[in-house]
Amino acid sequence: FSGAFNHGYPHGSGHEAYPDGSYYIGEFTNGVRQGIGRYVRGITTYIGEWVDGLRHGKGLERETRGEDVIWIALVHYEENRIIKLDSLHMDTMAEWLLGAEKSVREAALCASRAVPPVRLNFEPGPNEHVMWYVGGLITGKRAGLGVQEWVDKTRFVGEWFEDNMSGLGRQTYPDGGMYLGQFQNGKREGLGKYVDPSGKVYQGSWVNNKRHGNAMERSHAKVVSGTVFREFIVEYLEDELIAKKLMVRGADWIQEVKKQADAAQKLFLYISDYYGNLLE
């Protein structure tokens, strides 16, 4: 077990591995699985509610072979027995699932802090574009806080889960661009701020690595008297601009984007200081 303890028992969040190769990442109370957690055994994964160490309540269960999902369903357990099986409807489950996955990521973060960080060096090749990784490792996968640099000098500093950038982070690119904000499954997803090499700023929503939804864009131009900045409210559909108007006053959602970007920057500074010489 790696994670939080209380009076010698797992209590709070953490990771527990078992002799049969299965593992659990999630919440504990007085040494038993309690709350929200993810349990993986062979090809089966369950993420959902636990009571007294048993699956009890609502959850999502799936079976996979390689990259292929062969079975997925919304399940209801009562003391480790399935009592109800439903088709998965993301329109009604999305908010609950995001909350559950956030709890599991936080548990992985707690577990990674309980063990020393590692440095992994990779041999670049046709199918390997990563140079090195420094950070947490759980069940052989990157998790918690970590830094990774690619062959082209792209660098990510932030949160990881199951070998993917997930959570908050800062990513810099070879052309001088930079992104600060939320990631999901290795891609820019959620709210974030992107600054391109020219200094143009996009602050808004991202889906699947693309600008998608409402945002604020700020551009600048050099004039005789100095630099003029202009701000616009824009709307994108999969990286294509579909609406644009001059911004008259700020909106509440813009403040939330800035909040996420600021949090990602603070995390960047913390990780850079925490890992120190391992990054050199």
Short mmCIF file of C-alpha atoms in Angstrom, two decimals:
data_model
loop_
_atom_site.label_atom_id
_atom_site.label_comp_id
_atom_site.label_asym_id
_atom_site.label_seq_id
_atom_site.Cartn_x
_atom_site.Cartn_y
_atom_site.Cartn_z
CA PHE A 1 0.00 0.00 0.00
CA SER A 2 1.13 3.54 -0.73
CA GLY A 3 -0.87 6.55 0.36
CA ALA A 4 -2.36 8.08 3.49
CA PHE A 5 -2.37 6.31 6.87
CA ASN A 6 -4.12 6.84 10.19
CA HIS A 7 -3.05 4.85 13.28
CA GLY A 8 -1.29 2.32 11.06
CA TYR A 9 -4.22 1.75 8.68
CA PRO A 10 -4.83 3.05 5.15
CA HIS A 11 -7.12 6.01 5.62
CA GLY A 12 -7.88 8.65 3.03
CA SER A 13 -6.59 8.02 -0.51
CA GLY A 14 -4.05 5.59 -1.89
CA HIS A 15 -3.08 2.59 -3.99
CA GLU A 16 -3.16 -1.05 -2.88
CA ALA A 17 -1.71 -3.93 -4.92
CA TYR A 18 -2.61 -7.61 -4.36
CA PRO A 19 -0.74 -10.92 -4.90
CA ASP A 20 -2.91 -11.91 -7.88
CA GLY A 21 -1.80 -8.81 -9.80
CA SER A 22 -5.00 -6.85 -9.24
CA TYR A 23 -4.96 -3.38 -7.68
CA TYR A 24 -7.20 -0.69 -6.26
CA ILE A 25 -6.76 3.10 -6.44
CA GLY A 26 -9.18 5.17 -4.43
CA GLU A 27 -10.52 6.02 -1.01
CA PHE A 28 -10.03 4.08 2.24
CA THR A 29 -11.49 4.28 5.74
CA ASN A 30 -9.79 2.50 8.63
CA GLY A 31 -7.98 0.07 6.37
CA VAL A 32 -10.83 -0.91 4.03
CA ARG A 33 -11.96 0.34 0.63
CA GLN A 34 -14.66 2.91 1.27
CA GLY A 35 -15.98 5.67 -0.99
CA ILE A 36 -15.00 5.97 -4.65
CA GLY A 37 -12.31 3.83 -6.23
CA ARG A 38 -11.07 1.94 -9.26
CA TYR A 39 -10.36 -1.80 -9.11
CA VAL A 40 -8.50 -3.54 -11.93
CA ARG A 41 -8.20 -7.31 -12.25
CA GLY A 42 -7.10 -8.83 -15.53
CA ILE A 43 -9.23 -7.46 -18.36
CA THR A 44 -11.94 -6.13 -16.00
CA THR A 45 -12.06 -2.60 -14.56
CA TYR A 46 -14.63 -1.27 -12.10
CA ILE A 47 -14.83 2.37 -11.06
CA GLY A 48 -17.52 3.28 -8.57
CA GLU A 49 -18.77 3.11 -5.01
CA TRP A 50 -17.39 0.93 -2.20
CA VAL A 51 -18.66 0.14 1.30
CA ASP A 52 -16.77 -1.93 3.90
CA GLY A 53 -14.29 -3.16 1.30
CA LEU A 54 -17.01 -4.37 -1.11
CA ARG A 55 -18.44 -2.99 -4.33
CA HIS A 56 -21.70 -1.49 -3.19
CA GLY A 57 -23.71 1.11 -5.08
CA LYS A 58 -23.31 2.62 -8.53
CA GLY A 59 -20.37 2.05 -10.82
CA LEU A 60 -19.03 1.63 -14.34
CA GLU A 61 -17.59 -1.73 -15.36
CA ARG A 62 -15.81 -2.70 -18.55
CA GLU A 63 -13.72 -5.45 -20.09
CA THR A 64 -10.96 -4.69 -22.57
CA ARG A 65 -8.60 -6.63 -24.81
CA GLY A 66 -5.71 -4.41 -25.80
CA GLU A 67 -7.22 -1.16 -27.06
CA ASP A 68 -10.63 -2.73 -27.73
CA VAL A 69 -13.52 -2.40 -25.26
CA ILE A 70 -15.48 -5.64 -25.50
CA TRP A 71 -18.05 -4.90 -22.79
CA ILE A 72 -19.11 -1.80 -20.86
CA ALA A 73 -22.14 -1.09 -18.67
CA LEU A 74 -23.52 0.87 -15.76
CA VAL A 75 -23.74 -1.55 -12.83
CA HIS A 76 -25.37 -1.50 -9.43
CA TYR A 77 -23.77 -3.67 -6.75
CA GLU A 78 -24.98 -4.87 -3.38
CA GLU A 79 -22.17 -6.37 -1.28
CA ASN A 80 -20.16 -7.43 -4.36
CA ARG A 81 -23.20 -8.86 -6.19
CA ILE A 82 -24.57 -7.23 -9.33
CA ILE A 83 -28.26 -6.50 -8.76
CA LYS A 84 -28.88 -4.26 -11.77
CA LEU A 85 -27.28 -3.78 -15.16
CA ASP A 86 -27.98 -0.80 -17.43
CA SER A 87 -26.75 0.50 -20.75
CA LEU A 88 -24.31 3.38 -20.44
CA HIS A 89 -25.87 6.77 -21.24
CA MET A 90 -23.16 9.45 -21.12
CA ASP A 91 -25.70 12.28 -21.17
CA THR A 92 -26.86 11.24 -17.68
CA MET A 93 -23.61 9.69 -16.39
CA ALA A 94 -21.02 12.21 -17.56
CA GLU A 95 -21.01 14.41 -14.44
CA TRP A 96 -20.93 11.46 -12.04
CA LEU A 97 -18.16 9.73 -13.99
CA LEU A 98 -16.02 12.89 -14.12
CA GLY A 99 -16.33 13.19 -10.34
CA ALA A 100 -15.42 9.54 -9.83
CA GLU A 101 -12.39 9.78 -12.12
CA LYS A 102 -11.26 12.93 -10.30
CA SER A 103 -11.37 11.05 -6.98
CA VAL A 104 -9.28 8.23 -8.45
CA ARG A 105 -6.71 10.67 -9.89
CA GLU A 106 -6.41 12.36 -6.50
CA ALA A 107 -5.81 8.95 -4.91
CA ALA A 108 -3.08 8.22 -7.46
CA LEU A 109 -1.51 11.59 -6.69
CA CYS A 110 -1.52 10.80 -2.96
CA ALA A 111 -0.01 7.36 -3.58
CA SER A 112 2.74 8.71 -5.84
CA ARG A 113 3.85 11.18 -3.18
CA ALA A 114 4.31 8.31 -0.72
CA VAL A 115 7.09 6.70 -2.79
CA PRO A 116 10.33 8.15 -4.25
CA PRO A 117 10.09 9.56 -7.77
CA VAL A 118 11.72 7.69 -10.64
CA ARG A 119 13.57 8.74 -13.78
CA LEU A 120 12.88 6.78 -16.96
CA ASN A 121 15.14 7.26 -19.97
CA PHE A 122 13.83 6.11 -23.35
CA GLU A 123 15.66 5.09 -26.50
CA PRO A 124 14.21 7.23 -29.31
CA GLY A 125 13.15 5.37 -32.42
CA PRO A 126 10.43 5.12 -35.10
CA ASN A 127 7.78 4.26 -32.48
CA GLU A 128 9.25 6.06 -29.48
CA HIS A 129 9.29 9.85 -29.36
CA VAL A 130 9.83 10.35 -25.63
CA MET A 131 13.30 11.20 -24.29
CA TRP A 132 12.74 10.93 -20.54
CA TYR A 133 10.22 11.05 -17.70
CA VAL A 134 10.68 12.07 -14.05
CA GLY A 135 7.92 11.56 -11.52
CA GLY A 136 5.53 9.13 -9.92
CA LEU A 137 5.08 5.53 -11.06
CA ILE A 138 2.23 3.23 -9.93
CA THR A 139 1.87 -0.37 -11.18
CA GLY A 140 4.46 0.46 -13.84
CA LYS A 141 2.51 3.42 -15.19
CA ARG A 142 3.17 7.15 -14.92
CA ALA A 143 0.90 8.62 -12.24
CA GLY A 144 0.74 11.57 -9.87
CA LEU A 145 3.13 14.44 -10.53
CA GLY A 146 5.59 14.16 -13.39
CA VAL A 147 7.69 15.80 -16.07
CA GLN A 148 8.18 14.40 -19.56
CA GLU A 149 10.24 15.62 -22.49
CA TRP A 150 9.89 14.46 -26.09
CA VAL A 151 12.53 14.24 -28.82
CA ASP A 152 11.32 17.49 -30.40
CA LYS A 153 11.75 19.25 -26.99
CA THR A 154 8.04 19.39 -26.21
CA ARG A 155 7.82 19.26 -22.42
CA PHE A 156 4.91 18.58 -20.07
CA VAL A 157 4.94 19.37 -16.35
CA GLY A 158 1.88 18.37 -14.37
CA GLU A 159 -0.45 15.57 -13.34
CA TRP A 160 -0.47 12.03 -14.75
CA PHE A 161 -2.77 9.04 -14.49
CA GLU A 162 -2.28 5.60 -16.06
CA ASP A 163 0.51 6.77 -18.40
CA ASN A 164 -1.46 9.79 -19.66
CA MET A 165 -1.38 13.51 -18.95
CA SER A 166 -4.55 13.92 -16.86
CA GLY A 167 -5.43 16.84 -14.62
CA LEU A 168 -3.63 20.18 -14.56
CA GLY A 169 -0.41 20.86 -16.40
CA ARG A 170 1.81 23.11 -18.45
CA GLN A 171 3.02 22.04 -21.89
CA THR A 172 5.59 23.95 -23.94
CA TYR A 173 6.23 23.37 -27.65
CA PRO A 174 9.27 23.62 -29.98
CA ASP A 175 7.84 26.67 -31.78
CA GLY A 176 7.64 28.64 -28.52
CA GLY A 177 3.94 28.10 -27.87
CA MET A 178 2.65 27.23 -24.40
CA TYR A 179 -0.52 25.75 -22.91
CA LEU A 180 -1.63 26.01 -19.28
CA GLY A 181 -4.73 24.21 -18.08
CA GLN A 182 -6.61 20.94 -17.99
CA PHE A 183 -5.72 17.66 -19.67
CA GLN A 184 -7.62 14.39 -20.03
CA ASN A 185 -6.25 11.10 -21.40
CA GLY A 186 -3.15 12.76 -22.81
CA LYS A 187 -4.92 15.61 -24.59
CA ARG A 188 -5.88 19.23 -23.92
CA GLU A 189 -9.41 18.85 -22.60
CA GLY A 190 -11.45 21.22 -20.46
CA LEU A 191 -10.39 24.79 -19.71
CA GLY A 192 -7.02 26.20 -20.65
CA LYS A 193 -4.90 29.07 -21.89
CA TYR A 194 -2.75 28.85 -25.01
CA VAL A 195 -0.16 31.44 -26.02
CA ASP A 196 1.12 31.05 -29.58
CA PRO A 197 4.65 32.03 -30.71
CA SER A 198 3.47 35.50 -31.77
CA GLY A 199 1.99 36.22 -28.33
CA LYS A 200 -1.66 35.77 -29.31
CA VAL A 201 -3.66 34.37 -26.38
CA TYR A 202 -6.62 31.97 -26.40
CA GLN A 203 -8.39 31.35 -23.07
CA GLY A 204 -11.32 29.00 -23.18
CA SER A 205 -12.67 25.52 -23.79
CA TRP A 206 -10.80 22.58 -25.34
CA VAL A 207 -12.06 19.21 -26.57
CA ASN A 208 -9.81 16.44 -27.89
CA ASN A 209 -6.80 18.78 -28.26
CA LYS A 210 -8.83 21.34 -30.24
CA ARG A 211 -10.32 24.74 -29.47
CA HIS A 212 -14.00 24.05 -29.07
CA GLY A 213 -16.66 26.30 -27.54
CA ASN A 214 -16.49 29.79 -26.08
CA ALA A 215 -13.25 31.63 -25.42
CA MET A 216 -11.52 34.97 -25.13
CA GLU A 217 -8.78 35.81 -27.64
CA ARG A 218 -6.29 38.61 -27.22
CA SER A 219 -4.04 39.83 -30.01
CA HIS A 220 -1.66 42.75 -30.29
CA ALA A 221 -0.27 45.01 -32.96
CA LYS A 222 2.69 47.37 -33.02
CA VAL A 223 1.90 51.03 -33.78
CA VAL A 224 3.97 54.19 -33.70
CA SER A 225 2.88 55.00 -30.14
CA GLY A 226 3.49 51.46 -28.81
CA THR A 227 1.48 48.23 -28.67
CA VAL A 228 -2.30 48.00 -29.05
CA PHE A 229 -4.14 45.04 -27.51
CA ARG A 230 -7.55 43.90 -28.65
CA GLU A 231 -9.74 41.31 -26.93
CA PHE A 232 -12.56 39.33 -28.54
CA ILE A 233 -15.20 36.84 -27.46
CA VAL A 234 -14.94 33.94 -29.90
CA GLU A 235 -16.55 30.58 -30.52
CA TYR A 236 -14.77 27.62 -32.10
CA LEU A 237 -16.00 24.32 -33.49
CA GLU A 238 -13.18 21.75 -33.60
CA ASP A 239 -10.49 24.42 -34.13
CA GLU A 240 -12.57 26.34 -36.71
CA LEU A 241 -13.59 29.90 -35.80
CA ILE A 242 -17.37 30.30 -36.22
CA ALA A 243 -18.11 33.52 -34.28
CA LYS A 244 -16.18 36.58 -33.13
CA LYS A 245 -17.08 39.90 -31.51
CA LEU A 246 -15.23 42.63 -29.68
CA MET A 247 -15.21 42.03 -25.93
CA VAL A 248 -16.86 44.86 -23.99
CA ARG A 249 -16.68 43.39 -20.49
CA GLY A 250 -15.46 40.22 -18.83
CA ALA A 251 -17.55 37.10 -18.23
CA ASP A 252 -17.61 34.76 -15.25
CA TRP A 253 -16.45 31.77 -17.28
CA ILE A 254 -13.32 33.67 -18.35
CA GLN A 255 -12.37 34.02 -14.68
CA GLU A 256 -12.70 30.24 -14.29
CA VAL A 257 -10.34 29.68 -17.23
CA LYS A 258 -7.81 32.06 -15.68
CA LYS A 259 -8.18 30.23 -12.37
CA GLN A 260 -7.30 26.90 -13.99
CA ALA A 261 -4.36 28.39 -15.90
CA ASP A 262 -3.00 30.03 -12.73
CA ALA A 263 -3.33 26.74 -10.84
CA ALA A 264 -1.42 24.94 -13.61
CA GLN A 265 1.37 27.53 -13.42
CA LYS A 266 1.63 27.16 -9.63
CA LEU A 267 1.80 23.39 -10.03
CA PHE A 268 4.56 23.81 -12.63
CA LEU A 269 6.64 25.85 -10.20
CA TYR A 270 6.06 23.36 -7.37
CA ILE A 271 7.03 20.30 -9.46
CA SER A 272 10.10 22.03 -10.91
CA ASP A 273 11.31 22.79 -7.40
CA TYR A 274 10.28 19.43 -5.91
CA TYR A 275 12.14 17.25 -8.44
CA GLY A 276 15.11 19.61 -8.69
CA ASN A 277 18.26 17.79 -9.79
CA LEU A 278 16.36 14.87 -11.33
CA LEU A 279 15.38 17.19 -14.18
CA GLU A 280 18.94 18.04 -15.13
#
